[in-house]
XYZ file of N, CA and C in Angstrom:
618
model
N -19.377 -40.116 39.899
C -19.142 -40.252 38.467
C -17.981 -39.364 38.060
N -17.151 -39.896 37.156
C -16.103 -39.089 36.546
C -16.345 -39.083 35.047
N -16.708 -37.918 34.516
C -16.901 -37.750 33.081
C -15.637 -37.123 32.511
N -14.970 -37.861 31.638
C -13.674 -37.412 31.131
C -12.530 -38.167 31.775
N -12.777 -39.424 32.150
C -11.809 -40.201 32.942
C -10.563 -40.617 32.180
N -10.541 -40.432 30.860
C -9.355 -40.831 30.092
C -8.420 -39.665 29.829
N -8.810 -38.451 30.187
C -7.958 -37.289 29.973
C -6.925 -37.123 31.075
N -6.109 -36.077 30.963
C -5.023 -35.870 31.919
C -5.536 -35.703 33.348
N -6.418 -34.743 33.574
C -6.948 -34.515 34.926
C -7.901 -35.633 35.321
N -8.732 -36.061 34.379
C -9.705 -37.110 34.676
C -9.085 -38.426 35.073
N -7.973 -38.792 34.449
C -7.320 -40.058 34.803
C -6.744 -40.003 36.213
N -6.251 -38.824 36.615
C -5.792 -38.670 38.004
C -6.973 -38.744 38.963
N -8.081 -38.090 38.595
C -9.266 -38.135 39.452
C -9.770 -39.565 39.605
N -9.719 -40.330 38.530
C -10.165 -41.725 38.591
C -9.298 -42.533 39.551
N -8.000 -42.413 39.420
C -7.097 -43.166 40.317
C -7.311 -42.756 41.766
N -7.427 -41.469 42.009
C -7.612 -40.991 43.376
C -8.940 -41.459 43.957
N -9.984 -41.419 43.153
C -11.298 -41.831 43.636
C -11.344 -43.322 43.941
N -10.742 -44.131 43.080
C -10.731 -45.582 43.308
C -9.964 -45.948 44.576
N -8.980 -45.123 44.924
C -8.172 -45.395 46.110
C -8.743 -44.768 47.383
N -9.761 -43.926 47.247
C -10.267 -43.171 48.395
C -11.201 -44.041 49.236
N -10.995 -44.066 50.554
C -11.825 -44.931 51.411
C -13.290 -44.495 51.489
N -13.588 -43.244 51.191
C -14.973 -42.778 51.263
C -15.766 -43.122 49.995
N -15.083 -43.550 48.959
C -15.749 -43.819 47.684
C -16.077 -45.295 47.584
N -17.353 -45.597 47.460
C -17.793 -46.989 47.345
C -17.770 -47.473 45.904
N -18.139 -46.601 44.969
C -18.213 -46.975 43.561
C -17.936 -45.754 42.708
N -17.176 -45.951 41.642
C -16.923 -44.891 40.667
C -17.567 -45.295 39.345
N -18.427 -44.445 38.823
C -19.010 -44.634 37.500
C -18.202 -43.774 36.521
N -17.638 -44.408 35.501
C -16.822 -43.674 34.539
C -17.227 -44.052 33.121
N -18.179 -43.333 32.531
C -18.557 -43.612 31.150
C -17.440 -43.184 30.195
N -17.059 -44.059 29.295
C -15.993 -43.782 28.343
C -16.343 -44.371 26.983
N -15.615 -43.939 25.964
C -15.833 -44.483 24.615
C -15.231 -45.873 24.470
N -14.128 -46.104 25.163
C -13.459 -47.410 25.128
C -13.311 -47.933 26.546
N -13.330 -49.241 26.674
C -13.309 -49.855 28.000
C -12.017 -49.533 28.743
N -12.147 -49.299 30.043
C -11.012 -49.065 30.929
C -10.591 -50.381 31.576
N -9.374 -50.449 32.131
C -8.997 -51.635 32.910
C -9.977 -51.850 34.057
N -10.296 -53.088 34.329
C -11.288 -53.389 35.361
C -10.756 -53.087 36.758
N -11.672 -52.802 37.653
C -11.353 -52.532 39.055
C -12.604 -52.865 39.856
N -12.466 -53.445 41.055
C -13.658 -53.846 41.827
C -14.581 -52.689 42.204
N -14.073 -51.450 42.218
C -14.901 -50.301 42.571
C -15.333 -49.495 41.346
N -15.086 -50.016 40.152
C -15.341 -49.250 38.935
C -16.498 -49.830 38.122
N -17.448 -48.971 37.789
C -18.491 -49.289 36.815
C -18.190 -48.452 35.577
N -17.917 -49.116 34.463
C -17.407 -48.440 33.263
C -18.337 -48.657 32.061
N -19.433 -47.889 31.986
C -20.296 -47.997 30.809
C -19.562 -47.494 29.567
N -19.559 -48.283 28.512
C -18.978 -47.855 27.243
C -20.091 -47.212 26.435
N -19.926 -45.916 26.115
C -21.012 -45.131 25.535
C -20.533 -44.342 24.326
N -21.484 -43.850 23.581
C -21.241 -42.819 22.577
C -21.648 -41.487 23.198
N -20.728 -40.559 23.312
C -21.065 -39.276 23.922
C -21.980 -38.441 23.020
N -22.087 -38.832 21.767
C -23.039 -38.175 20.871
C -24.469 -38.636 21.159
N -24.602 -39.817 21.762
C -25.936 -40.354 22.076
C -25.910 -40.964 23.478
N -25.759 -40.139 24.460
C -25.718 -40.624 25.836
C -27.066 -41.221 26.229
N -27.063 -42.382 26.878
C -28.333 -42.993 27.305
C -28.981 -42.164 28.410
N -30.196 -41.706 28.166
C -30.828 -40.773 29.102
C -31.350 -41.442 30.364
N -31.753 -42.699 30.263
C -32.438 -43.343 31.381
C -31.601 -44.390 32.105
N -30.317 -44.455 31.819
C -29.463 -45.441 32.500
C -29.461 -45.177 33.999
N -29.590 -46.237 34.789
C -29.676 -46.038 36.236
C -28.366 -45.554 36.834
N -27.251 -45.734 36.088
C -25.960 -45.305 36.646
C -25.797 -43.776 36.678
N -26.742 -43.030 36.128
C -26.694 -41.574 36.296
C -26.998 -41.165 37.736
N -27.630 -42.048 38.494
C -28.039 -41.707 39.850
C -26.909 -41.804 40.851
N -25.913 -40.938 40.726
C -24.750 -40.934 41.627
C -24.889 -39.792 42.635
N -24.073 -39.817 43.664
C -24.079 -38.733 44.642
C -23.454 -37.461 44.086
N -22.399 -37.620 43.284
C -21.665 -36.451 42.791
C -21.035 -36.768 41.446
N -20.833 -35.723 40.658
C -20.168 -35.833 39.356
C -18.921 -34.958 39.355
N -17.831 -35.519 38.848
C -16.629 -34.749 38.525
C -16.542 -34.721 37.004
N -16.524 -33.536 36.422
C -16.460 -33.424 34.964
C -15.153 -32.770 34.539
N -14.365 -33.505 33.765
C -13.100 -32.985 33.239
C -13.073 -33.057 31.713
N -14.242 -33.121 31.100
C -14.327 -33.203 29.645
C -13.788 -31.924 29.016
N -12.931 -32.079 28.013
C -12.398 -30.911 27.327
C -11.473 -31.314 26.192
N -11.285 -30.413 25.241
C -10.413 -30.685 24.116
C -9.774 -29.373 23.673
N -9.226 -29.338 22.473
C -8.704 -28.117 21.866
C -9.386 -27.930 20.515
N -9.358 -26.713 20.010
C -9.953 -26.461 18.698
C -9.219 -27.272 17.632
N -7.894 -27.375 17.759
C -7.120 -28.134 16.785
C -7.543 -29.595 16.767
N -7.684 -30.197 17.937
C -8.090 -31.600 18.014
C -9.527 -31.783 17.548
N -10.399 -30.870 17.948
C -11.816 -30.974 17.579
C -12.023 -30.760 16.085
N -11.214 -29.892 15.492
C -11.306 -29.671 14.052
C -12.010 -28.392 13.650
N -12.773 -27.819 14.563
C -13.482 -26.574 14.272
C -13.978 -25.973 15.578
N -14.347 -24.694 15.530
C -14.914 -24.056 16.715
C -16.238 -24.714 17.109
N -17.032 -25.070 16.111
C -18.317 -25.703 16.391
C -18.126 -27.029 17.107
N -17.181 -27.845 16.627
C -16.932 -29.142 17.259
C -16.340 -28.960 18.655
N -15.460 -27.967 18.813
C -14.894 -27.674 20.132
C -15.992 -27.282 21.119
N -16.919 -26.438 20.675
C -17.989 -25.977 21.547
C -18.874 -27.140 21.989
N -19.090 -28.069 21.081
C -19.913 -29.234 21.428
C -19.260 -30.046 22.545
N -17.927 -30.200 22.481
C -17.224 -30.980 23.498
C -17.103 -30.206 24.803
N -16.679 -28.948 24.728
C -16.350 -28.205 25.948
C -17.544 -27.513 26.590
N -18.605 -27.322 25.845
C -19.802 -26.724 26.426
C -20.961 -27.722 26.511
N -21.339 -28.288 25.376
C -22.557 -29.097 25.323
C -22.451 -30.384 26.127
N -21.312 -31.067 26.049
C -21.188 -32.348 26.755
C -21.168 -32.188 28.281
N -20.365 -31.262 28.839
C -20.440 -31.088 30.303
C -21.837 -30.707 30.776
N -22.524 -29.894 29.986
C -23.877 -29.482 30.368
C -24.851 -30.657 30.283
N -24.719 -31.479 29.250
C -25.609 -32.632 29.097
C -25.404 -33.636 30.227
N -24.156 -33.901 30.578
C -23.862 -34.794 31.701
C -24.502 -34.246 32.976
N -24.365 -32.948 33.187
C -24.944 -32.323 34.385
C -26.455 -32.461 34.409
N -27.094 -32.259 33.275
C -28.553 -32.359 33.190
C -29.035 -33.775 33.491
N -28.401 -34.771 32.889
C -28.846 -36.155 33.059
C -28.625 -36.644 34.488
N -27.518 -36.241 35.093
C -27.258 -36.645 36.473
C -28.225 -35.958 37.439
N -28.444 -34.664 37.232
C -29.356 -33.926 38.111
C -30.763 -34.499 38.039
N -31.162 -34.923 36.857
C -32.487 -35.503 36.663
C -32.695 -36.734 37.541
N -31.612 -37.451 37.838
C -31.724 -38.656 38.667
C -31.264 -38.419 40.100
N -31.183 -37.170 40.500
C -30.996 -36.868 41.906
C -29.596 -36.545 42.361
N -28.649 -36.419 41.463
C -27.287 -36.067 41.861
C -27.275 -34.694 42.522
N -26.536 -34.573 43.625
C -26.554 -33.358 44.424
C -25.356 -32.440 44.202
N -24.244 -32.978 43.713
C -23.020 -32.183 43.621
C -22.366 -32.354 42.253
N -21.846 -31.257 41.725
C -21.177 -31.264 40.428
C -19.906 -30.435 40.548
N -18.769 -31.040 40.240
C -17.475 -30.354 40.280
C -16.920 -30.314 38.864
N -16.712 -29.119 38.345
C -16.350 -28.939 36.938
C -14.958 -28.341 36.797
N -14.144 -28.962 35.943
C -12.816 -28.435 35.640
C -12.947 -27.406 34.522
N -12.959 -26.141 34.892
C -13.122 -25.050 33.941
C -11.738 -24.532 33.534
N -11.540 -23.242 33.536
C -10.239 -22.694 33.145
C -10.087 -21.275 33.657
N -8.856 -20.897 33.933
C -8.540 -19.523 34.304
C -8.974 -18.591 33.164
N -9.655 -17.519 33.502
C -10.097 -16.569 32.487
C -11.480 -16.838 31.946
N -12.163 -17.860 32.465
C -13.526 -18.156 32.002
C -14.411 -16.924 32.178
N -15.021 -16.472 31.072
C -15.797 -15.236 31.133
C -16.683 -15.162 29.890
N -17.977 -15.034 30.096
C -18.908 -14.966 28.959
C -18.667 -13.728 28.098
N -17.966 -12.725 28.629
C -17.713 -11.491 27.876
C -16.332 -11.483 27.212
N -15.588 -12.568 27.377
C -14.233 -12.597 26.837
C -14.236 -12.561 25.314
N -13.240 -11.896 24.736
C -13.059 -11.900 23.289
C -12.349 -13.156 22.816
N -11.789 -13.893 23.764
C -11.103 -15.147 23.441
C -12.136 -16.259 23.407
N -12.243 -16.953 22.289
C -13.292 -17.955 22.122
C -13.220 -19.039 23.196
N -12.022 -19.515 23.501
C -11.848 -20.564 24.516
C -12.386 -20.095 25.867
N -11.961 -18.912 26.290
C -12.387 -18.393 27.590
C -13.877 -18.099 27.612
N -14.398 -17.615 26.490
C -15.837 -17.335 26.421
C -16.654 -18.626 26.500
N -16.163 -19.679 25.853
C -16.844 -20.976 25.925
C -16.888 -21.479 27.362
N -15.765 -21.386 28.062
C -15.729 -21.825 29.460
C -16.673 -20.976 30.318
N -16.715 -19.687 30.039
C -17.637 -18.830 30.776
C -19.084 -19.192 30.522
N -19.401 -19.547 29.287
C -20.779 -19.898 28.949
C -21.205 -21.221 29.578
N -20.306 -22.191 29.634
C -20.692 -23.448 30.276
C -20.839 -23.244 31.783
N -19.985 -22.418 32.386
C -20.166 -22.104 33.804
C -21.531 -21.452 34.039
N -21.876 -20.487 33.200
C -23.171 -19.810 33.323
C -24.332 -20.796 33.227
N -24.246 -21.704 32.271
C -25.350 -22.637 32.051
C -25.413 -23.715 33.127
N -24.276 -24.076 33.688
C -24.286 -24.997 34.826
C -24.930 -24.330 36.037
N -24.627 -23.068 36.256
C -25.243 -22.328 37.361
C -26.761 -22.312 37.230
N -27.231 -22.184 35.998
C -28.674 -22.087 35.760
C -29.413 -23.382 36.076
N -28.698 -24.514 36.124
C -29.347 -25.795 36.426
C -29.800 -25.882 37.875
N -29.139 -25.141 38.757
C -29.555 -25.130 40.157
C -29.062 -26.301 40.983
N -27.838 -26.772 40.730
C -27.282 -27.852 41.553
C -27.207 -27.414 43.016
N -27.563 -28.299 43.949
C -27.408 -27.962 45.364
C -25.965 -27.604 45.728
N -24.993 -28.295 45.085
C -23.578 -28.003 45.297
C -22.884 -27.959 43.941
N -22.297 -26.808 43.616
C -21.586 -26.651 42.344
C -20.218 -26.050 42.610
N -19.176 -26.744 42.153
C -17.810 -26.247 42.289
C -17.222 -26.031 40.900
N -16.699 -24.840 40.670
C -16.046 -24.491 39.412
C -14.563 -24.293 39.698
N -13.729 -25.173 39.172
C -12.288 -25.106 39.397
C -11.647 -24.486 38.160
N -10.860 -23.427 38.361
C -10.308 -22.670 37.236
C -8.784 -22.694 37.239
N -8.193 -23.799 36.780
C -6.732 -23.847 36.711
C -6.194 -23.040 35.536
N -4.924 -22.636 35.659
C -4.223 -22.037 34.527
C -3.609 -23.150 33.693
N -2.310 -23.034 33.431
C -1.626 -24.095 32.692
C -1.572 -25.362 33.536
N -1.859 -26.498 32.902
C -1.920 -27.773 33.614
C -0.670 -28.575 33.333
N 0.004 -28.999 34.390
C 1.226 -29.779 34.255
C 0.956 -31.272 34.299
N 1.647 -32.019 33.444
C 1.487 -33.471 33.409
C 1.641 -33.989 31.996
N 1.810 -35.297 31.882
C 2.011 -35.919 30.578
C 0.676 -36.321 29.975
N 0.335 -35.719 28.860
C -0.900 -36.045 28.161
C -0.677 -37.151 27.143
N -1.725 -37.952 26.922
C -1.708 -38.889 25.806
C -1.824 -38.111 24.504
N -2.698 -37.106 24.512
C -2.884 -36.241 23.350
C -1.734 -35.248 23.268
N -1.164 -35.084 22.080
C -0.032 -34.183 21.895
C -0.517 -32.744 21.738
N -0.051 -31.862 22.642
C -0.373 -30.442 22.555
C 0.933 -29.661 22.632
N 1.671 -29.549 21.499
C 3.009 -28.958 21.532
C 3.040 -27.522 22.023
N 2.073 -26.702 21.629
C 2.075 -25.303 22.073
C 1.874 -25.224 23.579
N 0.929 -25.991 24.089
C 0.685 -25.999 25.530
C 1.911 -26.512 26.274
N 2.549 -27.554 25.732
C 3.744 -28.106 26.372
C 4.850 -27.059 26.446
N 4.993 -26.252 25.385
C 6.000 -25.189 25.377
C 5.696 -24.145 26.432
N 4.433 -23.723 26.529
C 4.050 -22.732 27.528
C 4.297 -23.246 28.945
N 4.005 -24.532 29.155
C 4.234 -25.131 30.470
C 5.711 -25.081 30.824
N 6.576 -25.429 29.881
C 8.019 -25.437 30.143
C 8.533 -24.037 30.438
N 8.060 -23.055 29.690
C 8.481 -21.678 29.940
C 7.999 -21.221 31.311
N 6.751 -21.519 31.623
C 6.191 -21.106 32.913
C 6.914 -21.755 34.080
N 7.268 -23.024 33.922
C 8.004 -23.712 34.985
C 9.380 -23.082 35.179
N 10.007 -22.654 34.079
C 11.348 -22.076 34.163
C 11.348 -20.730 34.878
N 10.281 -19.955 34.697
C 10.231 -18.619 35.298
C 9.272 -18.562 36.489
N 8.899 -19.736 37.003
C 7.929 -19.808 38.099
C 8.262 -18.911 39.288
N 9.548 -18.799 39.703
C 9.840 -17.981 40.887
C 9.423 -16.514 40.757
N 9.311 -16.004 39.527
C 8.961 -14.595 39.370
C 7.514 -14.409 38.896
N 6.804 -15.508 38.705
C 5.421 -15.422 38.256
C 4.472 -15.298 39.448
N 3.395 -14.521 39.311
C 2.333 -14.565 40.332
C 1.778 -15.989 40.410
N 1.313 -16.390 41.577
C 0.845 -17.773 41.770
C -0.241 -18.156 40.776
N -1.082 -17.199 40.408
C -2.190 -17.497 39.502
C -1.708 -18.015 38.155
N -0.518 -17.601 37.725
C -0.039 -17.940 36.387
C 0.954 -19.090 36.389
N 1.177 -19.695 37.534
C 2.104 -20.830 37.593
C 1.420 -22.118 37.137
N 2.236 -23.065 36.705
C 1.719 -24.363 36.273
C 1.115 -25.092 37.465
N -0.056 -25.676 37.255
C -0.743 -26.424 38.310
C -0.690 -27.911 37.955
N -0.138 -28.757 38.822
C -0.091 -30.195 38.515
C -1.484 -30.784 38.354
N -1.621 -31.651 37.371
C -2.927 -32.269 37.109
C -3.455 -33.020 38.320
N -2.563 -33.668 39.066
C -3.027 -34.428 40.222
C -3.590 -33.518 41.315
N -3.081 -32.272 41.403
C -3.608 -31.325 42.386
C -5.006 -30.860 41.986
N -5.216 -30.637 40.700
C -6.543 -30.263 40.216
C -7.528 -31.395 40.490
N -7.105 -32.616 40.189
C -7.960 -33.787 40.422
C -8.319 -33.914 41.891
N -7.350 -33.679 42.763
C -7.601 -33.785 44.196
C -8.613 -32.732 44.653
N -8.500 -31.520 44.118
C -9.448 -30.456 44.459
C -10.858 -30.818 44.003
N -10.969 -31.358 42.794
C -12.265 -31.770 42.277
C -12.867 -32.886 43.123
N -12.048 -33.872 43.472
C -12.542 -35.000 44.263
C -12.978 -34.546 45.651
N -12.179 -33.717 46.291
C -12.545 -33.226 47.621
C -13.842 -32.418 47.570
N -14.009 -31.639 46.508
C -15.238 -30.855 46.351
C -16.449 -31.755 46.178
N -16.279 -32.809 45.383
C -17.379 -33.751 45.155
C -17.753 -34.478 46.435
N -16.768 -34.878 47.214
C -17.028 -35.623 48.441
C -17.620 -34.723 49.527
N -17.146 -33.495 49.609
C -17.636 -32.569 50.633
C -19.030 -32.058 50.295
N -19.249 -31.786 49.004
C -20.556 -31.309 48.509
C -21.080 -30.138 49.332
N -20.240 -29.130 49.507
C -20.638 -27.937 50.240
C -21.795 -27.243 49.528
N -22.881 -26.925 50.232
C -24.030 -26.287 49.581
C -23.651 -24.952 48.938
N -24.276 -24.672 47.795
C -24.038 -23.420 47.109
C -23.020 -23.543 45.988
N -22.527 -22.390 45.563
C -21.569 -22.322 44.460
C -20.203 -21.924 44.997
N -19.197 -22.664 44.586
C -17.833 -22.388 45.019
C -16.942 -22.291 43.788
N -16.151 -21.228 43.700
C -15.193 -21.062 42.610
C -13.796 -21.179 43.183
N -13.002 -22.112 42.645
C -11.625 -22.324 43.118
C -10.681 -21.805 42.050
N -9.958 -20.732 42.376
C -9.033 -20.123 41.422
C -7.716 -20.915 41.377
N -6.961 -20.678 40.326
C -5.748 -21.444 40.097
C -4.786 -21.387 41.272
N -4.634 -20.184 41.869
C -3.682 -20.037 42.958
C -4.129 -20.716 44.247
N -5.392 -21.142 44.299
C -5.912 -21.804 45.495
C -5.954 -23.318 45.371
N -5.518 -23.840 44.232
C -5.471 -25.294 44.038
C -4.191 -25.810 44.683
N -4.333 -26.705 45.665
C -3.165 -27.197 46.391
C -3.086 -28.713 46.329
């Protein structure tokens, strides 16, 4: 399953998964229908009222790339619902039907003690995902994400351009990470399903 398949990282993960020989079927719940593909099951859902008993929750692994910005969400409360509550709800419903592996696109700096609301939110969702007890849990923490978004994020785009310009003098952790590389790391983690908890830092995403 890919939750967040219409976003920047999620759309790359979807393309990679559909093309991967080890993947028999990709379940991608979305608000609007995706282009059809013989390996794609695309339930059109309301994320505010996810169907709890749908049989398509019973997948081997979940890749979650759900996320937004406070500006797009409209408030901190709405942002928290998208970036914390939805990834956790997807994890709960999938685990209930036997899913063994969960790969989550978090963020560099995720920390429940952070004074930065964004980083604290990411830290809290990581904490709550850990508490679910997935047999295999991967937390991927990229820094700035490179790629063309459908959603306009001018401040992020500016930071990406500056970071790319000074990349030779930046520590690897702070360099721009291509969205397709993040997607590949998430997909490989989901397919491998290594037992336990694995944290992949930005500088280790290849």
